[in-house]
Amino acid sequence: MSNENLFAALRAAFPQDLDAIAVETDSGLTYSWRDLDRATAMMANLLASLKLPAGARVAVQVEKSVEAMMLYLATLRAGYVFLPLNTAYQSAEIEYFIENAEPSVVVCTSRNFGWVSKIAFKAGTKNVFTLDDDRTGSLLERATHCSDKHTPAVKKADDMAAILYTSGTTGRSKGAMLTHGNLLSNAKVLKDYWGWKKGDVLIHALPIFHVHGLFVALHGALLNGSKMIWLAKFDPKVVMRKLPEATVFMGVPTLYVRLLAEPGLNRESVRNMRLFIAGSAPLLIETFTEWQERTGHTILERYGMSETAMLTSNPYDPKQGERRGGTVGFPLPGVGLRVRDDKGEACPTGEIGGIEVKGPNVFKGYWRMPEKTKEEFTNDGWFRTGDVGKYDERGYVTIVGRSKDLIISGGYNVYPAEIEGYINEMPGVAESALVGVPHPDFGEVGVAVVIAKPGAKLDADGIVAALKQKLANFKIPKRCFVVDELPRNTMGKVQKNLLRAQHKDLFVKTA
Ligand code: MLC
Ligand code: AMP
């Protein structure tokens, strides 16, 4: 039987010269391909020695480091399921994920070990390790004693490789189950579509707990046997310094906005670059155009999501067409994408409707939520993305909005229902609404509008301060208003579109 383990495919793509540099960090450390192979073998052997049940989850909330990336690869290698968690998540958020996913292993920073291990042990997790971004922690201490030889566990394409939590409209996160086959098929398609070639060097500047940094960027480089310049955090000055040594860069739009603020960004600074890719949130046409003017490069925008990995992309090869700003390009080879109206009828070209997708990249379902999974698929098996868009006459797809109530801020998703839930629980609050408004840096940010219970007095700053105690920092509304009433339609439903219109100029002057 052939082994469809994603790690096996990535390992097979390592270059012949295992002593060549695979990863170089911003602090000057280098790792060879042999180092990646040996360290992931040792960690995989450590996981194997724990005698975990089949399909065991390995939940990880650690700072970005090469060792953290190796832990992801080791989890695949050992045949378990990787569950990455945003480092900004606080205890209530982590508690939910751990209780919901019931991981057999939790890895956290030594700084957070106290509270994370408490949550984990309470939820029945037997193994809690630490891993810090300075190559210390109990995970590495234990792995050092393990063999550096390991044969990748045999997996089928349909076996789960990772669970990515993505918040839901009800405010509770759902774990999207992605398989080895989902991830490998997508990585292979992108390798061809984006013309990855020998000698490519990727600047990896994104976090590794979401699709963009963990899958698109990492798998792209590994499957091509390409060196990565590994940045622990996005810093425009460091990226500027590294650009001459690189050929490929991937970022959410905020990264491009911040790079454009660097006076040194010009044609000379990007002279060796082959490709700039953007996604995770809409790239403003102003950013697209300014980038073209300053660097001579046309950013390639693509579209995807946690449940599906990448769905569409502007063309790399000019023979297939130009890269059109404001669009997300064509469905990738093997991906079906259709636009449907409210009645489920096909929308003609140019008409806006709900985007539905199909393909080998589409996830297996939501973790322990069969009903929710069923709801999100049509009867004929297409996944409803919750994004709203259209095809143009040349086959390019444009995303025009979302039917899901979602704010994307600096590439991170903020689900209003979750934040509203926390605000509504606060003493004196009658009701709240969180809306997304344009922001020059993050693209969009949340603004909370709150009404008090009769007789209660509320303080907007106090609400924000209380939220900061409970939620990841990127979810905190950038402004909060206490008002007498919320605009409602005849059904009594809050009209968020009116709130959005009212606050649209808070951070930027919109037309
Ligand atoms: C940070 N802050 C944010 C924020 N990031 N606020 C809103 N939205 C964000 N995204 C706030 C913090 O709360 C803090 O506020 C202040 O900004 C500074 O925090 P920081 O940690 O120093 O921020 P910084 O390091 O500058 O981070 C900004 C960023 C980061 C853009 C580099 O957000 C980022 O890496 N974004 C990328 C997200 C990503 O990878 N998305 C891919 C998802 S995958 P205060 O008030 O505390 O000072 C996906 C599918 C697909 O969507 O298609 O790819
Ligand atoms: P996530 O749940 O974090 O995976 O976020 C996925 C969502 O990000 C998609 O459903 C889209 O709404 C949005 N998204 C991703 N890429 C783009 C893009 N290029 N343009 C507009 N929206 C995007």
PDB file of N, CA, C and O and ligand atoms in Angstrom, residues 164-167 210-211 253 278-283 301-307 310-312 327-328 385-387 399 401-402 404 406 408 411-413 415, ligand 2:
ATOM      1  N   LEU A 164      -8.218  22.894  12.151  1.00  0.00           N
ATOM      2  CA  LEU A 164      -8.072  24.343  12.295  1.00  0.00           C
ATOM      3  C   LEU A 164      -9.387  24.890  12.809  1.00  0.00           C
ATOM      4  O   LEU A 164     -10.414  24.717  12.163  1.00  0.00           O
ATOM      5  N   TYR A 165      -9.321  25.534  13.946  1.00  0.00           N
ATOM      6  CA  TYR A 165     -10.555  26.106  14.480  1.00  0.00           C
ATOM      7  C   TYR A 165     -10.876  27.406  13.766  1.00  0.00           C
ATOM      8  O   TYR A 165     -10.007  28.249  13.560  1.00  0.00           O
ATOM      9  N   THR A 166     -12.108  27.515  13.370  1.00  0.00           N
ATOM     10  CA  THR A 166     -12.553  28.724  12.707  1.00  0.00           C
ATOM     11  C   THR A 166     -13.885  29.094  13.341  1.00  0.00           C
ATOM     12  O   THR A 166     -14.728  28.222  13.524  1.00  0.00           O
ATOM     13  N   SER A 167     -13.998  30.355  13.732  1.00  0.00           N
ATOM     14  CA  SER A 167     -15.171  30.735  14.531  1.00  0.00           C
ATOM     15  C   SER A 167     -16.439  30.614  13.716  1.00  0.00           C
ATOM     16  O   SER A 167     -16.416  30.672  12.498  1.00  0.00           O
ATOM     17  N   HIS A 210      -2.285  29.441  11.160  1.00  0.00           N
ATOM     18  CA  HIS A 210      -3.417  29.513  10.229  1.00  0.00           C
ATOM     19  C   HIS A 210      -2.976  29.002   8.861  1.00  0.00           C
ATOM     20  O   HIS A 210      -1.776  28.846   8.606  1.00  0.00           O
ATOM     21  N   VAL A 211      -3.980  28.828   8.010  1.00  0.00           N
ATOM     22  CA  VAL A 211      -3.747  28.270   6.671  1.00  0.00           C
ATOM     23  C   VAL A 211      -2.613  28.961   5.904  1.00  0.00           C
ATOM     24  O   VAL A 211      -1.778  28.296   5.291  1.00  0.00           O
ATOM     25  N   PRO A 253      -2.904  41.475   3.271  1.00  0.00           N
ATOM     26  CA  PRO A 253      -2.785  42.846   2.769  1.00  0.00           C
ATOM     27  C   PRO A 253      -2.093  43.817   3.723  1.00  0.00           C
ATOM     28  O   PRO A 253      -1.329  44.683   3.292  1.00  0.00           O
ATOM     29  N   ALA A 278      -0.666  37.713  -2.311  1.00  0.00           N
ATOM     30  CA  ALA A 278      -1.466  38.248  -1.202  1.00  0.00           C
ATOM     31  C   ALA A 278      -2.758  37.460  -1.072  1.00  0.00           C
ATOM     32  O   ALA A 278      -3.291  36.938  -2.052  1.00  0.00           O
ATOM     33  N   GLY A 279      -3.265  37.406   0.155  1.00  0.00           N
ATOM     34  CA  GLY A 279      -4.539  36.730   0.392  1.00  0.00           C
ATOM     35  C   GLY A 279      -4.924  36.796   1.843  1.00  0.00           C
ATOM     36  O   GLY A 279      -4.254  37.452   2.647  1.00  0.00           O
ATOM     37  N   SER A 280      -6.015  36.122   2.188  1.00  0.00           N
ATOM     38  CA  SER A 280      -6.626  36.041   3.523  1.00  0.00           C
ATOM     39  C   SER A 280      -7.620  37.163   3.778  1.00  0.00           C
ATOM     40  O   SER A 280      -8.415  37.072   4.708  1.00  0.00           O
ATOM     41  N   ALA A 281      -7.526  38.228   3.025  1.00  0.00           N
ATOM     42  CA  ALA A 281      -8.436  39.372   3.164  1.00  0.00           C
ATOM     43  C   ALA A 281      -8.358  40.140   1.843  1.00  0.00           C
ATOM     44  O   ALA A 281      -7.397  39.962   1.086  1.00  0.00           O
ATOM     45  N   PRO A 282      -9.350  40.990   1.581  1.00  0.00           N
ATOM     46  CA  PRO A 282      -9.324  41.702   0.301  1.00  0.00           C
ATOM     47  C   PRO A 282      -8.132  42.656   0.201  1.00  0.00           C
ATOM     48  O   PRO A 282      -7.848  43.407   1.126  1.00  0.00           O
ATOM     49  N   LEU A 283      -7.451  42.608  -0.941  1.00  0.00           N
ATOM     50  CA  LEU A 283      -6.339  43.525  -1.197  1.00  0.00           C
ATOM     51  C   LEU A 283      -6.927  44.748  -1.887  1.00  0.00           C
ATOM     52  O   LEU A 283      -7.511  44.623  -2.973  1.00  0.00           O
ATOM     53  N   GLU A 301      -3.055  37.994  -6.323  1.00  0.00           N
ATOM     54  CA  GLU A 301      -4.005  37.772  -5.227  1.00  0.00           C
ATOM     55  C   GLU A 301      -4.712  36.442  -5.411  1.00  0.00           C
ATOM     56  O   GLU A 301      -5.112  36.081  -6.513  1.00  0.00           O
ATOM     57  N   ARG A 302      -4.831  35.745  -4.296  1.00  0.00           N
ATOM     58  CA  ARG A 302      -5.539  34.452  -4.312  1.00  0.00           C
ATOM     59  C   ARG A 302      -6.552  34.425  -3.174  1.00  0.00           C
ATOM     60  O   ARG A 302      -6.550  35.298  -2.285  1.00  0.00           O
ATOM     61  N   TYR A 303      -7.425  33.425  -3.193  1.00  0.00           N
ATOM     62  CA  TYR A 303      -8.510  33.362  -2.218  1.00  0.00           C
ATOM     63  C   TYR A 303      -8.607  31.939  -1.660  1.00  0.00           C
ATOM     64  O   TYR A 303      -8.465  30.965  -2.403  1.00  0.00           O
ATOM     65  N   GLY A 304      -8.818  31.859  -0.344  1.00  0.00           N
ATOM     66  CA  GLY A 304      -8.968  30.534   0.260  1.00  0.00           C
ATOM     67  C   GLY A 304      -9.617  30.645   1.616  1.00  0.00           C
ATOM     68  O   GLY A 304     -10.055  31.722   2.018  1.00  0.00           O
ATOM     69  N   MET A 305      -9.680  29.547   2.317  1.00  0.00           N
ATOM     70  CA  MET A 305     -10.217  29.569   3.679  1.00  0.00           C
ATOM     71  C   MET A 305      -9.781  28.314   4.434  1.00  0.00           C
ATOM     72  O   MET A 305      -9.275  27.364   3.823  1.00  0.00           O
ATOM     73  N   SER A 306      -9.986  28.331   5.744  1.00  0.00           N
ATOM     74  CA  SER A 306      -9.514  27.214   6.567  1.00  0.00           C
ATOM     75  C   SER A 306     -10.115  25.887   6.112  1.00  0.00           C
ATOM     76  O   SER A 306      -9.438  24.857   6.127  1.00  0.00           O
ATOM     77  N   GLU A 307     -11.370  25.909   5.730  1.00  0.00           N
ATOM     78  CA  GLU A 307     -12.055  24.665   5.378  1.00  0.00           C
ATOM     79  C   GLU A 307     -11.607  24.079   4.040  1.00  0.00           C
ATOM     80  O   GLU A 307     -11.902  22.927   3.737  1.00  0.00           O
ATOM     81  N   MET A 310      -6.525  26.650  -0.520  1.00  0.00           N
ATOM     82  CA  MET A 310      -6.678  27.646  -1.596  1.00  0.00           C
ATOM     83  C   MET A 310      -7.700  27.226  -2.653  1.00  0.00           C
ATOM     84  O   MET A 310      -7.739  26.074  -3.084  1.00  0.00           O
ATOM     85  N   LEU A 311      -8.488  28.217  -3.073  1.00  0.00           N
ATOM     86  CA  LEU A 311      -9.575  27.957  -4.021  1.00  0.00           C
ATOM     87  C   LEU A 311      -9.347  28.585  -5.392  1.00  0.00           C
ATOM     88  O   LEU A 311      -9.620  27.979  -6.424  1.00  0.00           O
ATOM     89  N   THR A 312      -8.929  29.843  -5.377  1.00  0.00           N
ATOM     90  CA  THR A 312      -8.732  30.541  -6.653  1.00  0.00           C
ATOM     91  C   THR A 312      -7.398  31.265  -6.597  1.00  0.00           C
ATOM     92  O   THR A 312      -6.868  31.535  -5.519  1.00  0.00           O
ATOM     93  N   THR A 327      -9.671  41.329  -8.138  1.00  0.00           N
ATOM     94  CA  THR A 327     -10.245  39.991  -8.343  1.00  0.00           C
ATOM     95  C   THR A 327      -9.349  38.972  -7.642  1.00  0.00           C
ATOM     96  O   THR A 327      -8.199  39.272  -7.306  1.00  0.00           O
ATOM     97  N   VAL A 328      -9.900  37.765  -7.461  1.00  0.00           N
ATOM     98  CA  VAL A 328      -9.082  36.704  -6.862  1.00  0.00           C
ATOM     99  C   VAL A 328      -8.728  35.655  -7.912  1.00  0.00           C
ATOM    100  O   VAL A 328      -8.285  34.556  -7.583  1.00  0.00           O
ATOM    101  N   THR A 385     -19.291  28.576   1.052  1.00  0.00           N
ATOM    102  CA  THR A 385     -18.162  29.287   1.677  1.00  0.00           C
ATOM    103  C   THR A 385     -18.625  30.407   2.611  1.00  0.00           C
ATOM    104  O   THR A 385     -17.879  30.836   3.471  1.00  0.00           O
ATOM    105  N   GLY A 386     -19.838  30.924   2.369  1.00  0.00           N
ATOM    106  CA  GLY A 386     -20.279  32.103   3.131  1.00  0.00           C
ATOM    107  C   GLY A 386     -19.754  33.386   2.516  1.00  0.00           C
ATOM    108  O   GLY A 386     -20.023  34.483   3.007  1.00  0.00           O
ATOM    109  N   ASP A 387     -18.982  33.254   1.428  1.00  0.00           N
ATOM    110  CA  ASP A 387     -18.518  34.449   0.709  1.00  0.00           C
ATOM    111  C   ASP A 387     -19.459  34.710  -0.459  1.00  0.00           C
ATOM    112  O   ASP A 387     -20.065  33.787  -1.009  1.00  0.00           O
ATOM    113  N   ILE A 399     -14.611  38.668  -5.104  1.00  0.00           N
ATOM    114  CA  ILE A 399     -15.347  38.534  -3.836  1.00  0.00           C
ATOM    115  C   ILE A 399     -15.927  39.914  -3.543  1.00  0.00           C
ATOM    116  O   ILE A 399     -15.166  40.886  -3.433  1.00  0.00           O
ATOM    117  N   GLY A 401     -18.303  40.425  -0.964  1.00  0.00           N
ATOM    118  CA  GLY A 401     -18.709  40.557   0.439  1.00  0.00           C
ATOM    119  C   GLY A 401     -18.859  39.185   1.065  1.00  0.00           C
ATOM    120  O   GLY A 401     -18.355  38.191   0.540  1.00  0.00           O
ATOM    121  N   ARG A 402     -19.531  39.144   2.185  1.00  0.00           N
ATOM    122  CA  ARG A 402     -19.709  37.877   2.897  1.00  0.00           C
ATOM    123  C   ARG A 402     -21.136  37.782   3.387  1.00  0.00           C
ATOM    124  O   ARG A 402     -21.676  38.782   3.869  1.00  0.00           O
ATOM    125  N   LYS A 404     -21.725  35.527   5.688  1.00  0.00           N
ATOM    126  CA  LYS A 404     -21.442  35.256   7.103  1.00  0.00           C
ATOM    127  C   LYS A 404     -21.083  36.578   7.775  1.00  0.00           C
ATOM    128  O   LYS A 404     -20.449  37.434   7.150  1.00  0.00           O
ATOM    129  N   LEU A 406     -18.860  38.346   9.526  1.00  0.00           N
ATOM    130  CA  LEU A 406     -17.443  38.152   9.833  1.00  0.00           C
ATOM    131  C   LEU A 406     -16.677  39.434   9.536  1.00  0.00           C
ATOM    132  O   LEU A 406     -16.929  40.090   8.532  1.00  0.00           O
ATOM    133  N   ILE A 408     -12.755  40.737   8.947  1.00  0.00           N
ATOM    134  CA  ILE A 408     -11.371  40.263   8.789  1.00  0.00           C
ATOM    135  C   ILE A 408     -10.449  41.441   9.047  1.00  0.00           C
ATOM    136  O   ILE A 408     -10.444  42.420   8.325  1.00  0.00           O
ATOM    137  N   GLY A 411      -6.034  40.219   8.505  1.00  0.00           N
ATOM    138  CA  GLY A 411      -5.936  38.808   8.119  1.00  0.00           C
ATOM    139  C   GLY A 411      -6.461  37.851   9.178  1.00  0.00           C
ATOM    140  O   GLY A 411      -6.497  36.647   8.967  1.00  0.00           O
ATOM    141  N   TYR A 412      -6.860  38.346  10.329  1.00  0.00           N
ATOM    142  CA  TYR A 412      -7.448  37.490  11.363  1.00  0.00           C
ATOM    143  C   TYR A 412      -8.962  37.636  11.343  1.00  0.00           C
ATOM    144  O   TYR A 412      -9.484  38.744  11.162  1.00  0.00           O
ATOM    145  N   ASN A 413      -9.643  36.525  11.596  1.00  0.00           N
ATOM    146  CA  ASN A 413     -11.108  36.570  11.592  1.00  0.00           C
ATOM    147  C   ASN A 413     -11.664  36.936  12.954  1.00  0.00           C
ATOM    148  O   ASN A 413     -11.250  36.372  13.968  1.00  0.00           O
ATOM    149  N   TYR A 415     -15.376  37.107  14.733  1.00  0.00           N
ATOM    150  CA  TYR A 415     -16.806  36.836  14.570  1.00  0.00           C
ATOM    151  C   TYR A 415     -17.590  37.677  15.556  1.00  0.00           C
ATOM    152  O   TYR A 415     -17.469  37.499  16.772  1.00  0.00           O
TER     153      TYR A 415
HETATM  154  P1  AMP B   2     -10.435  31.779   7.534  1.00  0.00           P
HETATM  155  O1  AMP B   2     -11.689  31.327   8.112  1.00  0.00           O
HETATM  156  O2  AMP B   2      -9.532  32.446   8.478  1.00  0.00           O
HETATM  157  O3  AMP B   2      -9.786  30.722   6.778  1.00  0.00           O
HETATM  158  O4  AMP B   2     -10.808  32.948   6.518  1.00  0.00           O
HETATM  159  C1  AMP B   2     -11.288  32.692   5.247  1.00  0.00           C
HETATM  160  C2  AMP B   2     -11.997  33.886   4.699  1.00  0.00           C
HETATM  161  O5  AMP B   2     -11.060  34.911   4.360  1.00  0.00           O
HETATM  162  C3  AMP B   2     -12.701  33.589   3.400  1.00  0.00           C
HETATM  163  O6  AMP B   2     -13.926  32.936   3.579  1.00  0.00           O
HETATM  164  C4  AMP B   2     -12.848  34.974   2.823  1.00  0.00           C
HETATM  165  O7  AMP B   2     -13.950  35.627   3.395  1.00  0.00           O
HETATM  166  C5  AMP B   2     -11.567  35.653   3.272  1.00  0.00           C
HETATM  167  N1  AMP B   2     -10.560  35.736   2.219  1.00  0.00           N
HETATM  168  C6  AMP B   2      -9.487  34.956   2.005  1.00  0.00           C
HETATM  169  N2  AMP B   2      -8.776  35.392   0.938  1.00  0.00           N
HETATM  170  C7  AMP B   2      -9.431  36.481   0.463  1.00  0.00           C
HETATM  171  C8  AMP B   2      -9.214  37.385  -0.613  1.00  0.00           C
HETATM  172  N3  AMP B   2      -8.156  37.297  -1.409  1.00  0.00           N
HETATM  173  N4  AMP B   2     -10.125  38.376  -0.791  1.00  0.00           N
HETATM  174  C9  AMP B   2     -11.192  38.510   0.000  1.00  0.00           C
HETATM  175  N5  AMP B   2     -11.446  37.698   1.038  1.00  0.00           N
HETATM  176  C10 AMP B   2     -10.579  36.700   1.277  1.00  0.00           C
END
